[in-house]
Short mmCIF file of C-alpha atoms in Angstrom, two decimals:
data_model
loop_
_atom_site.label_atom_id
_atom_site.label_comp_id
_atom_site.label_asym_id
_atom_site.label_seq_id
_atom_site.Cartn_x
_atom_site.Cartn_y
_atom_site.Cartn_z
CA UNK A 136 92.46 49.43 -28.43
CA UNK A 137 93.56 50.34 -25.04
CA UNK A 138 95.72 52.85 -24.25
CA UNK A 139 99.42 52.40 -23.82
CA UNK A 140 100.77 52.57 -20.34
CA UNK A 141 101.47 56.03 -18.61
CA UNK A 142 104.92 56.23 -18.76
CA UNK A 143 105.10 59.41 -16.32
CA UNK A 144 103.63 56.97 -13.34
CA UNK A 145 106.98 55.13 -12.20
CA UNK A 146 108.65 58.77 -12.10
CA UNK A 147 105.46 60.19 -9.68
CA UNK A 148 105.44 56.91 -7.49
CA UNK A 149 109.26 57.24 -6.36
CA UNK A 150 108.84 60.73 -4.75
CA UNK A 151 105.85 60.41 -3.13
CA UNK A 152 107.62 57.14 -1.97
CA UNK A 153 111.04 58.93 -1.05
CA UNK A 154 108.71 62.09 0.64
CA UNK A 155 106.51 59.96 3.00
CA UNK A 156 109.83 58.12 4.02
CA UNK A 157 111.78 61.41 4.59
CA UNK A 158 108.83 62.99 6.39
CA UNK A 159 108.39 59.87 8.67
CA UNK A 160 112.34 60.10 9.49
CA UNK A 161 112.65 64.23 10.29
CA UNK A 162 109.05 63.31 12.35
CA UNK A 163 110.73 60.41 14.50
CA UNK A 164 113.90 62.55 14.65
CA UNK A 165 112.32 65.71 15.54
CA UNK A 166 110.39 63.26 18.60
CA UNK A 167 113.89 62.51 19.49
CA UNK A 168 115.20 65.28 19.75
CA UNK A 169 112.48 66.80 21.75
CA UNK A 170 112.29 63.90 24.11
CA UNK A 171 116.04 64.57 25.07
CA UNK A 172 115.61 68.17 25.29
CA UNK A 173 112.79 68.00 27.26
CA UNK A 174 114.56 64.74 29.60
CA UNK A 175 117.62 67.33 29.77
CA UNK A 176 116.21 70.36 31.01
CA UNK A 177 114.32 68.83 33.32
CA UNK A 178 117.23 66.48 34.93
CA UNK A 179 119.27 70.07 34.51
CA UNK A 180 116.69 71.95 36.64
CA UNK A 181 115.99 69.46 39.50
CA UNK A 182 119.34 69.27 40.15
CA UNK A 183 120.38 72.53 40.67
CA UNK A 184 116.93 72.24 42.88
CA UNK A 185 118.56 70.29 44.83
CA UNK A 186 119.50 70.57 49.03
CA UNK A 187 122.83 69.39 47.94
CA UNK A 188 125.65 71.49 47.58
CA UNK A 189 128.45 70.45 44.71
CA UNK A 190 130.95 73.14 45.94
CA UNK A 191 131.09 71.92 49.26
CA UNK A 192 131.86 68.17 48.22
CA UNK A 193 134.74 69.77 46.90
CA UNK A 194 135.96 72.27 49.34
CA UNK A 195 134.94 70.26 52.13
CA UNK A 196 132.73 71.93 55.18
CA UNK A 197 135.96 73.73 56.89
CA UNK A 198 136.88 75.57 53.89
CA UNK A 199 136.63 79.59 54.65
CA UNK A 200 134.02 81.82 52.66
CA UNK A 201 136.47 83.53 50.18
CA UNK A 202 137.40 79.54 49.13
CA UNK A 203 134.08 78.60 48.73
CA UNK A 204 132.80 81.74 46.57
CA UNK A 205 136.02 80.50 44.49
CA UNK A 206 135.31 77.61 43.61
CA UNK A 207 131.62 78.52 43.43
CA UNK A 208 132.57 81.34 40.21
CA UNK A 209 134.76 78.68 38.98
CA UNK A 210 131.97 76.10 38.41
CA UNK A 211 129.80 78.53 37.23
CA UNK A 212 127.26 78.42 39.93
CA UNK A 213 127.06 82.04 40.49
CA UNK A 214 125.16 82.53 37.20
CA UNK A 215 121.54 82.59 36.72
CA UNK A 216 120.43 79.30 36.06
CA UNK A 217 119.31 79.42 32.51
CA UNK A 218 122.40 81.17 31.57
CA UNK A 219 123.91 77.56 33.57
CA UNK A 220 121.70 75.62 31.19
CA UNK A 221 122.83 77.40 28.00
CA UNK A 222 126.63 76.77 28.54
CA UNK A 223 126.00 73.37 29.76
CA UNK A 224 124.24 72.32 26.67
CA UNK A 225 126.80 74.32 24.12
CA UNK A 226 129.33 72.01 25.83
CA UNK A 227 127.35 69.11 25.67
CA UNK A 228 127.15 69.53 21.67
CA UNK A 229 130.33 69.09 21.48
CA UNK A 230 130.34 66.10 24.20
CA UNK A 231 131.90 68.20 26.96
CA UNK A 232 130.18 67.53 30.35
CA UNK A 233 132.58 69.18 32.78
CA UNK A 234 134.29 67.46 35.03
CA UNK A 235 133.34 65.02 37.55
CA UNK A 236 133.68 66.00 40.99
CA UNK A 237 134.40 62.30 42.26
CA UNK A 238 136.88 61.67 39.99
CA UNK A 239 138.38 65.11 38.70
CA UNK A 240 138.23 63.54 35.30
CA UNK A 241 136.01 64.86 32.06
CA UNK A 242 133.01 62.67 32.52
CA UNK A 243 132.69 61.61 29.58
CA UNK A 244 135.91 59.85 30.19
CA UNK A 245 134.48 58.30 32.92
CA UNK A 246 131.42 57.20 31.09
CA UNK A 247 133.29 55.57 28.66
CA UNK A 248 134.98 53.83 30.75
CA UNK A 249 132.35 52.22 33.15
CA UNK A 250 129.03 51.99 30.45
CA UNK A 251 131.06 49.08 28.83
CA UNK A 252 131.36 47.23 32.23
CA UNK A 253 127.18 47.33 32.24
CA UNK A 254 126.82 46.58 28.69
CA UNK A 255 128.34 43.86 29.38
CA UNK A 256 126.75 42.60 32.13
CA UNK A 257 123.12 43.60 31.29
CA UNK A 258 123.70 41.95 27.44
CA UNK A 259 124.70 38.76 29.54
CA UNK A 260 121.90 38.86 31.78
CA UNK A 261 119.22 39.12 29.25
CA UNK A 262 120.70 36.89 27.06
CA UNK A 263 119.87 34.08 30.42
CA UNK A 264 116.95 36.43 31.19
CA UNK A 265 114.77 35.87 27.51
CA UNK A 266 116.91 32.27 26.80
CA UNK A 267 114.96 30.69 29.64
CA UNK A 268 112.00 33.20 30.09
CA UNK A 269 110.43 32.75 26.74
CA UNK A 270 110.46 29.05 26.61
CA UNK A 271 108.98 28.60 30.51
CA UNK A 272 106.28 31.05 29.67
CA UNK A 273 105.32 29.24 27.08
CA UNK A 274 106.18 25.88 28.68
CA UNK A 275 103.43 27.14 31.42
CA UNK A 276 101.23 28.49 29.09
CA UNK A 277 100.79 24.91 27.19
CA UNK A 278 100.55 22.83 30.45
CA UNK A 279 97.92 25.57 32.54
CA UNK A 280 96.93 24.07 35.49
CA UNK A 281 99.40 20.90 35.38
CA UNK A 282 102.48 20.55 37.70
CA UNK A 283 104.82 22.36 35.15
CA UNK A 284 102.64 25.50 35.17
CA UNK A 285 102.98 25.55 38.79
CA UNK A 286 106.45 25.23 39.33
CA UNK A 287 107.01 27.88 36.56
CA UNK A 288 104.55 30.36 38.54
CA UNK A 289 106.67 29.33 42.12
CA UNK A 290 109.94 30.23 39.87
CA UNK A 291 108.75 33.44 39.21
CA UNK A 292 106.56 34.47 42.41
CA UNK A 293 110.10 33.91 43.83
CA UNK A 294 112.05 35.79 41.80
CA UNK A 295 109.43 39.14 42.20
CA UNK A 296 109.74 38.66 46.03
CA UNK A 297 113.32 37.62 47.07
CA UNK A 298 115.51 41.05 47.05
CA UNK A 299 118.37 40.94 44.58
CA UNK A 300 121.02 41.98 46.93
CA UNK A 301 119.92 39.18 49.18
CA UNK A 302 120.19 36.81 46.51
CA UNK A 303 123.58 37.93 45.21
CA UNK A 304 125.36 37.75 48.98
CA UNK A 305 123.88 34.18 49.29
CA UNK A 306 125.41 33.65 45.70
CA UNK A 307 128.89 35.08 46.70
CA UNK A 308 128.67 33.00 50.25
CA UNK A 309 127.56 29.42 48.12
CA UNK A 310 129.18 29.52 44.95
CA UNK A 311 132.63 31.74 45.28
CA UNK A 312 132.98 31.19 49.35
CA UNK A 313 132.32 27.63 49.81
CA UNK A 314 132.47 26.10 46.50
CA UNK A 315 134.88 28.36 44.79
CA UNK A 316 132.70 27.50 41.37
CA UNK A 317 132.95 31.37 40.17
CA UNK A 318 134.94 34.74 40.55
CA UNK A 319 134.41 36.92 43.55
CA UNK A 320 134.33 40.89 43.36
CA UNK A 321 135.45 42.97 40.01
CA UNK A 322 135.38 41.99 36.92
CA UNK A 323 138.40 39.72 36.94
CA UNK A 324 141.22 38.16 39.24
CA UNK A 325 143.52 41.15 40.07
CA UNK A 326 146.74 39.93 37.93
CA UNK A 327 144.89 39.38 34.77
CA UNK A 328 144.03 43.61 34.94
CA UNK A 329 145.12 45.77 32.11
CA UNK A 330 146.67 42.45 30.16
CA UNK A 331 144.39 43.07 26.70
CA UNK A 332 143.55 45.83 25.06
CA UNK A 333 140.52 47.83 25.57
CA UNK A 334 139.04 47.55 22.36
CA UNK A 335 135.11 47.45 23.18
CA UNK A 336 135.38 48.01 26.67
CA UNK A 337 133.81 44.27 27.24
CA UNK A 338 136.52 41.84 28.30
CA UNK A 339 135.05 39.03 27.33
CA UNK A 340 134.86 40.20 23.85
CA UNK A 341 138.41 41.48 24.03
CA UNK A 342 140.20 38.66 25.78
CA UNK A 343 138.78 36.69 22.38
CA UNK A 344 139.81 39.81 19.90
CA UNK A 345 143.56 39.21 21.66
CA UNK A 346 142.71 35.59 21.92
CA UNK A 347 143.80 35.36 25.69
CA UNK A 348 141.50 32.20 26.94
CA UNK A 349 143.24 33.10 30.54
CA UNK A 350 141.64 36.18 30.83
CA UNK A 351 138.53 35.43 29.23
CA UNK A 352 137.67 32.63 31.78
CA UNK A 353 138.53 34.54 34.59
CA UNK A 354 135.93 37.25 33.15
CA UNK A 355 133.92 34.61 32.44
CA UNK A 356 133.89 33.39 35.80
CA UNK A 357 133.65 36.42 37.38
CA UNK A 358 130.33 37.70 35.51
CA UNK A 359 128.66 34.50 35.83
CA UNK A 360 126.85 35.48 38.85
CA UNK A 361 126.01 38.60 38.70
CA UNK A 362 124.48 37.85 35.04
CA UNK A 363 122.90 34.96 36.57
CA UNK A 364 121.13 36.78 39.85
CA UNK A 365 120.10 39.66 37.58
CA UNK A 366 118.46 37.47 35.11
CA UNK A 367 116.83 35.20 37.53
CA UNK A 368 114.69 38.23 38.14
CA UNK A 369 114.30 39.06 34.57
CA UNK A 370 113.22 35.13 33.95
CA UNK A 371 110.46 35.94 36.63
CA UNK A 372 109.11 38.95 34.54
CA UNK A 373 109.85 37.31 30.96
CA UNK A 374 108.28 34.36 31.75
CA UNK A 375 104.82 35.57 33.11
CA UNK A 376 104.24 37.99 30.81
CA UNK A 377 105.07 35.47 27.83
CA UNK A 378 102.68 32.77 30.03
CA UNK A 379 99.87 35.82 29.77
CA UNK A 380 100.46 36.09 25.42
CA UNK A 381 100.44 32.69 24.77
CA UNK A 382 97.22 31.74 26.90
CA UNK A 383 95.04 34.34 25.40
CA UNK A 384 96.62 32.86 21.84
CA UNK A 385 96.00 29.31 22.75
CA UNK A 386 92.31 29.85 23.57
CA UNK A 387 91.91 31.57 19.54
CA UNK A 388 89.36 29.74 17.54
CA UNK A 389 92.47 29.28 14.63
CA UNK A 390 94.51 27.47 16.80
CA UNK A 391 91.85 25.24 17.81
CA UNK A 392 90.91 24.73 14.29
CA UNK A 393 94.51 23.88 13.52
CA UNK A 394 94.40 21.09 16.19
CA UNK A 395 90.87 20.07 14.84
CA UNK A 396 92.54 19.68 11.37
CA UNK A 397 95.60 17.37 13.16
CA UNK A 398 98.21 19.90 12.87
CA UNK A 399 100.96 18.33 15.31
CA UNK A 400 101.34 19.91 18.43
CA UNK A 401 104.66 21.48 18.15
CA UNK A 402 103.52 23.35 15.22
CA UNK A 403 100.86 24.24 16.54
CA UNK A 404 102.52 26.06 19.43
CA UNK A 405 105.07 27.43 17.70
CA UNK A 406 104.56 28.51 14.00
CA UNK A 407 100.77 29.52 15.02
CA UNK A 408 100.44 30.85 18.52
CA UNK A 409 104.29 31.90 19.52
CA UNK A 410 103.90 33.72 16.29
CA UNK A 411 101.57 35.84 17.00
CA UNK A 412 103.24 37.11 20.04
CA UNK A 413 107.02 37.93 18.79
CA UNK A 414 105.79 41.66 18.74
CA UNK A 415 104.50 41.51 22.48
CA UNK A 416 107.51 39.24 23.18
CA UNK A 417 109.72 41.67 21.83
CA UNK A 418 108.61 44.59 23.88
CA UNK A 419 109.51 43.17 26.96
CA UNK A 420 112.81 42.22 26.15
CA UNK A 421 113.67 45.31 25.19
CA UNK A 422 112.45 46.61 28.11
CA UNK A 423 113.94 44.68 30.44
CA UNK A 424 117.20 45.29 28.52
CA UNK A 425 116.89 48.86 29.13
CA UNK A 426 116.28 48.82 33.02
CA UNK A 427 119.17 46.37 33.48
CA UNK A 428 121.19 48.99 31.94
CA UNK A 429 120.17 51.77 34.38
CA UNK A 430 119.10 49.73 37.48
CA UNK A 431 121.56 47.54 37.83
CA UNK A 432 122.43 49.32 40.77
CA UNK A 433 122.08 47.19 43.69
CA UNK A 434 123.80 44.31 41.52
CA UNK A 435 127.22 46.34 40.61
CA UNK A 436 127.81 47.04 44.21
CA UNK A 437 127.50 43.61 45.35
CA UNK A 438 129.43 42.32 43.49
CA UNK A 439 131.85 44.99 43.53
CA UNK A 440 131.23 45.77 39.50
CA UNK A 441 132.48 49.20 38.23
CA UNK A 442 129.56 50.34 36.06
CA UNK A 443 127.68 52.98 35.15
CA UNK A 444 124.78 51.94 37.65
CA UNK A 445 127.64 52.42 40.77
CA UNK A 446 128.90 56.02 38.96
CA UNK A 447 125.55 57.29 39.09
CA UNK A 448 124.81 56.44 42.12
CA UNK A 449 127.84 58.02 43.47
CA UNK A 450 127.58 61.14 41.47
CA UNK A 451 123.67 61.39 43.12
CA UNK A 452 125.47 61.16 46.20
CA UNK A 453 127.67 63.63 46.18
CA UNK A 454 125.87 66.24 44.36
CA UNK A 455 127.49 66.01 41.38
CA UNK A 456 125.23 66.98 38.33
CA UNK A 457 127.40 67.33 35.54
CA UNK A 458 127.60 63.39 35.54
CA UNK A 459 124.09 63.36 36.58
CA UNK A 460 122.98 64.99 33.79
CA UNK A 461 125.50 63.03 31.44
CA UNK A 462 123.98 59.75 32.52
CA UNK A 463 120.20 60.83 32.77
CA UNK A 464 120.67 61.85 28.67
CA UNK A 465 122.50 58.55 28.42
CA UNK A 466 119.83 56.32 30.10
CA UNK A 467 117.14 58.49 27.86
CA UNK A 468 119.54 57.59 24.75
CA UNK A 469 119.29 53.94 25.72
CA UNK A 470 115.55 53.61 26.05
CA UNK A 471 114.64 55.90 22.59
CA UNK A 472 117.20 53.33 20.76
CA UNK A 473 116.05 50.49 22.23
CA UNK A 474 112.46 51.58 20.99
CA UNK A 475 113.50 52.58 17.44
CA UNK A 476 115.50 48.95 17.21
CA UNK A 477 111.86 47.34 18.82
CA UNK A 478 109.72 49.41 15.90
CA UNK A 479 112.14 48.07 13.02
CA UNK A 480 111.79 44.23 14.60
CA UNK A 481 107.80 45.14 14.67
CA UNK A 482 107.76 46.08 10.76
CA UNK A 483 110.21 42.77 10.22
CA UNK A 484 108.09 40.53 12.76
CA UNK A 485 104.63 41.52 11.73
CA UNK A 486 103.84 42.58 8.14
CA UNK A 487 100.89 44.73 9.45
CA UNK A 488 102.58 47.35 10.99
CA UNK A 489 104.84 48.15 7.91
#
C-alpha cells in the first residue's frame, strides 16, 4: 500500500515560494536604490565641479563682494561639499529640491509642471514611432532585396542623417506657414490657455476629461508635428533594428519547415517569426521611449514646447544644479522604470524567462 500523501508539503512549498519572491524584490530594490544613489552623487559632485558660478546668475556680475558672500551663505555654498550633499539629499527625501534659480520657484513645482508637457509629446511620438516602425521592419525584412526593402532602408538612412531641427523648421515653414494644416509654437492657440483643468498635466487627455473638443483639436493640432518629426527619427531606428530580428528569424530552419508543411504566409510571419522577437522588439521601444523623454531637446525649442527637455537645458545653462540634479534623478527614474515595466513584458512575452 503506498503511503498517504505528505500533508506538511503544501505548507513548506508556499514559503520557500513567498522567500525567493521577497528576496528577488529587496534584491531589485536594493539595485535601485543604489543606482540612484550612485547617479545622484555623481550628478551632485560634477556640478559643484563645475566653471559655472550659480551665485553670480543671481547677483549678476556688478554685484559688490559683501552681496555676493550673501547670497553665497544663503545657498549654502560656503559649506564643505559633502556637508552640501547631506542636506541636499535630507531635502530631497522629503521632495524638497531648493529653489530654481531661473524661475525662483521650488523645482519641483516646476517639474511638475513641464514633465507632463514631454510625456505627452514623447508618448505621442512613440506611439507613430513603433505604429509604423515595427510593421516596415518587418515589411523589409519579408521582401529583402525587393523594391520595398529598399525604400524602407532609404526611409530610414534618411531619418539617421537629416538633423531634427532641420526637419522641424521645414515642417513649421510647409505645414503651419504655407498650408496652415497644423498649430505653430506652444502647445495650443493662445486663447484656449488655462480653459480646462490641469488634471494630468496632458491637454489632450484633459480637454477629453472636461470634454472640450475646442481645445483638444487645437492641442491636437499643435502636437502633431512635433510628435510626427520626433518619431520619423524613431521609425528610422525601430524599423532597422526590427528588419535585423526578423531576418535572422526568417532564415531559422522552423520557419522554413513551417512553409515546407504549407503554413500560409501570414502565419508564418507573424505567429512564428514576429514571435520570437516581441522581447527584442520590446527593448527598443522602451528605449527609445526613454531618450525621447530626456532628449527631446532640440524638438521642444523648435517648436517652442515648454518641457522638461527646454528646463534642463536652461538650468545647465545657467548653473543651476538644484534642478540639475532634480532632473538627472528624474531621467535615472525614467530609464530604471522603463526597465522594470520591459522585465515584467519579458516574463509575460516569453515563458522562458519567468
Amino acid at each position: 500500500m503506498s503511503a498517504p500523501p505528505d500533508a506538511a508539503t503544501p505548507t513548506t512549498a508556499l514559503p520557500t515560494w513567498f522567500r525567493l519572491r521577497t528576496q528577488g524584490a529587496l534584491g531589485t530594490a536594493g539595485g535601485v536604490l543604489v543606482t540612484l544613489f550612485l547617479l545622484l552623487a555623481l550628478t551632485f559632485i560634477i556640478g559643484r565641479l563645475l566653471p559655472i558660478d550659480p551665485v553670480l546668475s543671481v547677483v549678476g556680475s556688478d554685484a559688490d563682494q559683501a552681496a555676493y558672500d550673501q547670497v553665497r551663505r544663503e545657498m549654502g555654498l560656503d559649506q564643505p561639499l559633502f556637508v552640501q550633499f547631506f542636506v541636499f539629499v535630507t531635502n530631497m527625501l522629503t521632495l524638497d529640491f531648493g529653489n530654481a534659480l531661473l524661475t525662483n520657484r521650488p523645482v519641483i513645482d516646476d517639474l511638475i509642471r513641464v514633465f507632463p508637457a514631454t510625456l505627452e509629446l514623447a508618448t505621442a511620438t512613440i506611439i507613430v514611432g513603433a505604429g509604423l516602425g515595427v510593421p516596415l521592419g518587418v515589411w523589409a525584412a519579408v521582401n529583402r532585396g525587393k523594391l520595398a526593402d529598399h525604400v524602407v532602408r532609404l526611409i530610414s538612412l534618411l531619418g539617421y542623417s537629416t538633423p531634427i531641427f532641420w526637419l522641424g523648421l521645414i515642417g513649421l515653414i510647409i505645414f503651419y506657414a504655407k498650408l496652415g494644416w497644423v498649430g505653430g509654437s506652444g502647445r495650443l492657440e493662445i486663447y484656449y490657455v488655462d480653459m480646462v483643468p490641469d488634471v494630468t498635466g496632458m491637454l489632450l487627455i484633459d480637454s477629453l476629461l472636461a470634454w472640450d473638443m475646442d481645445v483638444f483639436w487645437s492641442a491636437f493640432s499643435h502636437i502633431v508635428l512635433p510628435a510626427s518629426v520626433l518619431g520619423y527619427a524613431s521609425i528610422a531606428y525601430i524599423s532597422r533594428m526590427t528588419r535585423s530580428f526578423m531576418l535572422e528569424q526568417l532564415g531559422q530552419e522552423y520557419v522554413i519547415a513551417a512553409r515546407a508543411k504549407g503554413v500560409p504566409k501570414r502565419q508564418v510571419i507573424w505567429r512564428h517569426a514576429f514571435k520570437n522577437i516581441r522581447v527584442q522588439v520590446v527593448t527598443i521601444v522602451a528605449l527609445s521611449y526613454g531618450s525621447m523623454l530626456e532628449g527631446a531637446v532640440l524638438i521642444e525649442t523648435v517648436f517652442g514646447w515648454p518641457g522638461f527637455g527646454q528646463y534642463l537645458t536652461n538650468a545647465l545653462l545657467i548653473g543651476d544644479m538644484n534642478a540639475v540634479v532634480a532632473c538627472t534623478l528624474i531621467v535615472g527614474c525614467v530609464f530604471i522604470g522603463l526597465n522594470l515595466l520591459s522585465d515584467l513584458l519579458y516574463r509575460f512575452l516569453d515563458p522562458r524567462t519567468r
